[in-house]
mmCIF file of C-alpha atoms in Angstrom:
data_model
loop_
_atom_site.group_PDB
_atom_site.id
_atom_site.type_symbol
_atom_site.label_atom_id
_atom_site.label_comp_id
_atom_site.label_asym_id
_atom_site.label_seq_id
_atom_site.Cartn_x
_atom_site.Cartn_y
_atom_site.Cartn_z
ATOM 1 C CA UNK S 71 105.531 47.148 136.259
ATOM 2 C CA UNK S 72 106.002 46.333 139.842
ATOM 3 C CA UNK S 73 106.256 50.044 140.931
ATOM 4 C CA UNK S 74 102.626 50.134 139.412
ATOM 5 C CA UNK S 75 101.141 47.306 141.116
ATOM 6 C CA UNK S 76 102.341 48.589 143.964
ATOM 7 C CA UNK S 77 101.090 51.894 143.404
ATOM 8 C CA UNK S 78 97.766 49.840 142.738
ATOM 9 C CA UNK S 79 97.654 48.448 146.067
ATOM 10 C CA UNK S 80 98.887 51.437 148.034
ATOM 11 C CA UNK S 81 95.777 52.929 146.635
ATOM 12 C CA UNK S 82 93.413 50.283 147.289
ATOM 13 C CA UNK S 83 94.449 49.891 150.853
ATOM 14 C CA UNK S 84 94.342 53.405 151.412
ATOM 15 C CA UNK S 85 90.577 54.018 149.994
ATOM 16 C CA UNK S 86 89.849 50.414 151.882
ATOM 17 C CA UNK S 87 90.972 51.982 155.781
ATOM 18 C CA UNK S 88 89.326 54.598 154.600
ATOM 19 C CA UNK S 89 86.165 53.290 154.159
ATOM 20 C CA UNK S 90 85.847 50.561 156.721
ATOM 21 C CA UNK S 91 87.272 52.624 159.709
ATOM 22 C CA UNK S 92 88.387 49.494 160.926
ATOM 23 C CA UNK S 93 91.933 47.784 160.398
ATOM 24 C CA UNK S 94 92.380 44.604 158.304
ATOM 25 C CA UNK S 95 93.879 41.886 159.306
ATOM 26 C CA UNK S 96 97.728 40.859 158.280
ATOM 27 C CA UNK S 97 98.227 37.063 157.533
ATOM 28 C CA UNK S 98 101.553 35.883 156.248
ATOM 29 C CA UNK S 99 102.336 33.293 153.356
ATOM 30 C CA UNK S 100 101.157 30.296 155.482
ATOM 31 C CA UNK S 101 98.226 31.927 156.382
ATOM 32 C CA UNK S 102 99.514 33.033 160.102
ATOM 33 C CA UNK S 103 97.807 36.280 161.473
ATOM 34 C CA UNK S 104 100.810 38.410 162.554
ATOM 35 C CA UNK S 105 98.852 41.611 162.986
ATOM 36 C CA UNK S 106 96.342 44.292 162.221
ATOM 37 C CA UNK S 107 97.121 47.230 159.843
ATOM 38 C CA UNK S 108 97.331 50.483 162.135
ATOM 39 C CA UNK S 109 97.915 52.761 159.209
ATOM 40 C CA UNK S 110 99.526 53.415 155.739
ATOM 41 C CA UNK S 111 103.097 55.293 156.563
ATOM 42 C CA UNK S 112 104.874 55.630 153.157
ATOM 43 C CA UNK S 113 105.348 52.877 151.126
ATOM 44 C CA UNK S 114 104.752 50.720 154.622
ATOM 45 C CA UNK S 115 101.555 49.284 156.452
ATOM 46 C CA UNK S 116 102.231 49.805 160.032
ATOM 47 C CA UNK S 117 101.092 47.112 162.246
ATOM 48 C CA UNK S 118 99.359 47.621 165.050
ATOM 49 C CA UNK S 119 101.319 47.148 168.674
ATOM 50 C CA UNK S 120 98.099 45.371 170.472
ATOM 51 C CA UNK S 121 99.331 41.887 168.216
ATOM 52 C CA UNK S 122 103.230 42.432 168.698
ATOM 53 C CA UNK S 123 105.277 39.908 171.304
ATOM 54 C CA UNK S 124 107.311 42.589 171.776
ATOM 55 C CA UNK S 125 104.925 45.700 172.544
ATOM 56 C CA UNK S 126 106.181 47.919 169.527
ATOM 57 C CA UNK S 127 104.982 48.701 165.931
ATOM 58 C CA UNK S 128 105.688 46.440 163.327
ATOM 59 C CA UNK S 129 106.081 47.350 159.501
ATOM 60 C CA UNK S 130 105.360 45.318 156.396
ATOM 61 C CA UNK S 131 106.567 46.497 152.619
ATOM 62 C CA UNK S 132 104.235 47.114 150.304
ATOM 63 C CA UNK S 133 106.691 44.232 148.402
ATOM 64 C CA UNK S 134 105.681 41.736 150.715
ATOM 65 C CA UNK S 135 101.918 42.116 149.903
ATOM 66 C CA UNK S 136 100.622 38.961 148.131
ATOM 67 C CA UNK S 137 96.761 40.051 148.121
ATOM 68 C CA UNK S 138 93.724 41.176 149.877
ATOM 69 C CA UNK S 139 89.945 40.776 150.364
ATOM 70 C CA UNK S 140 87.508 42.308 153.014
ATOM 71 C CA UNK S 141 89.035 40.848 155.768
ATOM 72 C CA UNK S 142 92.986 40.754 155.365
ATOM 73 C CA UNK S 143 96.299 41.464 153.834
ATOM 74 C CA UNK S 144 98.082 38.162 152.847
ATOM 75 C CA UNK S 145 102.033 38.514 152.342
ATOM 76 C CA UNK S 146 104.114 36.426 150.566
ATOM 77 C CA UNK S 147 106.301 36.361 153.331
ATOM 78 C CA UNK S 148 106.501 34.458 156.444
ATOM 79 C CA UNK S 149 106.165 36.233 159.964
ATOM 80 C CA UNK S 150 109.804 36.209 160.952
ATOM 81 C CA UNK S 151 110.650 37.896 157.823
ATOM 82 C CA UNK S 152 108.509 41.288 159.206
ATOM 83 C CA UNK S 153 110.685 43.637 160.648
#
Protein backbone atom coordinates (compact mmCIF):
# COMPACT_ATOMS: atom_id res chain seq x y z
CA UNK A 1 0.00 0.00 0.00
CA UNK A 2 2.75 2.41 0.57
CA UNK A 3 4.38 1.80 -2.89
CA UNK A 4 0.87 3.09 -4.12
CA UNK A 5 0.60 6.14 -2.19
CA UNK A 6 3.68 6.90 -3.23
CA UNK A 7 3.04 6.26 -6.70
CA UNK A 8 -0.03 8.64 -5.91
CA UNK A 9 2.04 11.44 -4.98
CA UNK A 10 4.82 11.02 -7.51
CA UNK A 11 2.00 11.61 -9.87
CA UNK A 12 0.42 14.46 -8.32
CA UNK A 13 3.61 16.35 -7.93
CA UNK A 14 4.57 15.67 -11.29
CA UNK A 15 1.14 16.96 -13.07
CA UNK A 16 1.37 19.89 -10.16
CA UNK A 17 5.22 21.32 -11.60
CA UNK A 18 3.74 20.74 -14.50
CA UNK A 19 1.07 22.92 -14.37
CA UNK A 20 2.21 25.77 -12.20
CA UNK A 21 5.69 26.22 -13.90
CA UNK A 22 6.75 27.34 -10.72
CA UNK A 23 8.43 25.22 -7.81
CA UNK A 24 6.65 24.52 -4.49
CA UNK A 25 7.88 25.10 -1.53
CA UNK A 26 9.53 22.22 0.90
CA UNK A 27 8.64 22.61 4.67
CA UNK A 28 9.73 19.94 7.08
CA UNK A 29 7.70 18.28 10.05
CA UNK A 30 7.90 21.48 12.21
CA UNK A 31 6.89 23.48 9.56
CA UNK A 32 10.63 24.83 8.62
CA UNK A 33 11.06 25.84 4.86
CA UNK A 34 14.23 23.93 3.85
CA UNK A 35 13.81 24.47 0.13
CA UNK A 36 12.07 24.72 -3.18
CA UNK A 37 11.40 21.63 -5.39
CA UNK A 38 13.78 22.01 -8.57
CA UNK A 39 12.47 18.89 -10.19
CA UNK A 40 11.16 15.25 -9.88
CA UNK A 41 14.49 12.88 -10.43
CA UNK A 42 13.28 9.28 -9.78
CA UNK A 43 11.63 8.46 -6.85
CA UNK A 44 13.37 11.95 -5.40
CA UNK A 45 12.29 15.75 -5.39
CA UNK A 46 15.42 17.59 -5.98
CA UNK A 47 15.77 20.73 -4.11
CA UNK A 48 16.72 23.61 -5.47
CA UNK A 49 20.56 24.97 -4.69
CA UNK A 50 19.39 28.88 -4.36
CA UNK A 51 17.96 27.65 -0.47
CA UNK A 52 21.01 25.26 0.37
CA UNK A 53 23.80 26.53 3.19
CA UNK A 54 25.99 24.66 1.38
CA UNK A 55 25.51 25.74 -2.44
CA UNK A 56 24.57 22.14 -3.76
CA UNK A 57 21.32 20.20 -4.56
CA UNK A 58 19.50 18.68 -1.95
CA UNK A 59 17.17 15.51 -2.28
CA UNK A 60 14.08 14.51 -0.34
CA UNK A 61 12.38 10.75 -0.64
CA UNK A 62 9.26 10.49 -1.81
CA UNK A 63 9.01 8.51 1.93
CA UNK A 64 9.55 11.56 3.66
CA UNK A 65 6.52 13.34 2.04
CA UNK A 66 3.80 13.99 4.69
CA UNK A 67 1.41 16.15 2.30
CA UNK A 68 0.85 18.97 0.00
CA UNK A 69 -1.40 21.90 -1.02
CA UNK A 70 -0.84 24.81 -3.58
CA UNK A 71 1.90 26.17 -1.95
CA UNK A 72 4.24 23.35 -0.41
CA UNK A 73 5.48 19.91 0.26
CA UNK A 74 5.36 19.14 4.06
CA UNK A 75 7.71 16.10 5.19
CA UNK A 76 7.44 14.20 8.05
CA UNK A 77 10.88 14.69 8.62
CA UNK A 78 12.92 17.30 10.15
CA UNK A 79 15.56 19.36 8.04
CA UNK A 80 18.70 17.67 9.26
CA UNK A 81 17.31 14.43 8.30
CA UNK A 82 17.49 15.68 4.25
CA UNK A 83 20.41 14.49 2.70
Amino acid sequence: MTNDISGRIAEDLKNRLAQEGEHLQVKDKDGEHVGTVDHFDGNQLKLTRDDSTDGQHHYVALSQVESMDNVAVYLNVSRNDIK
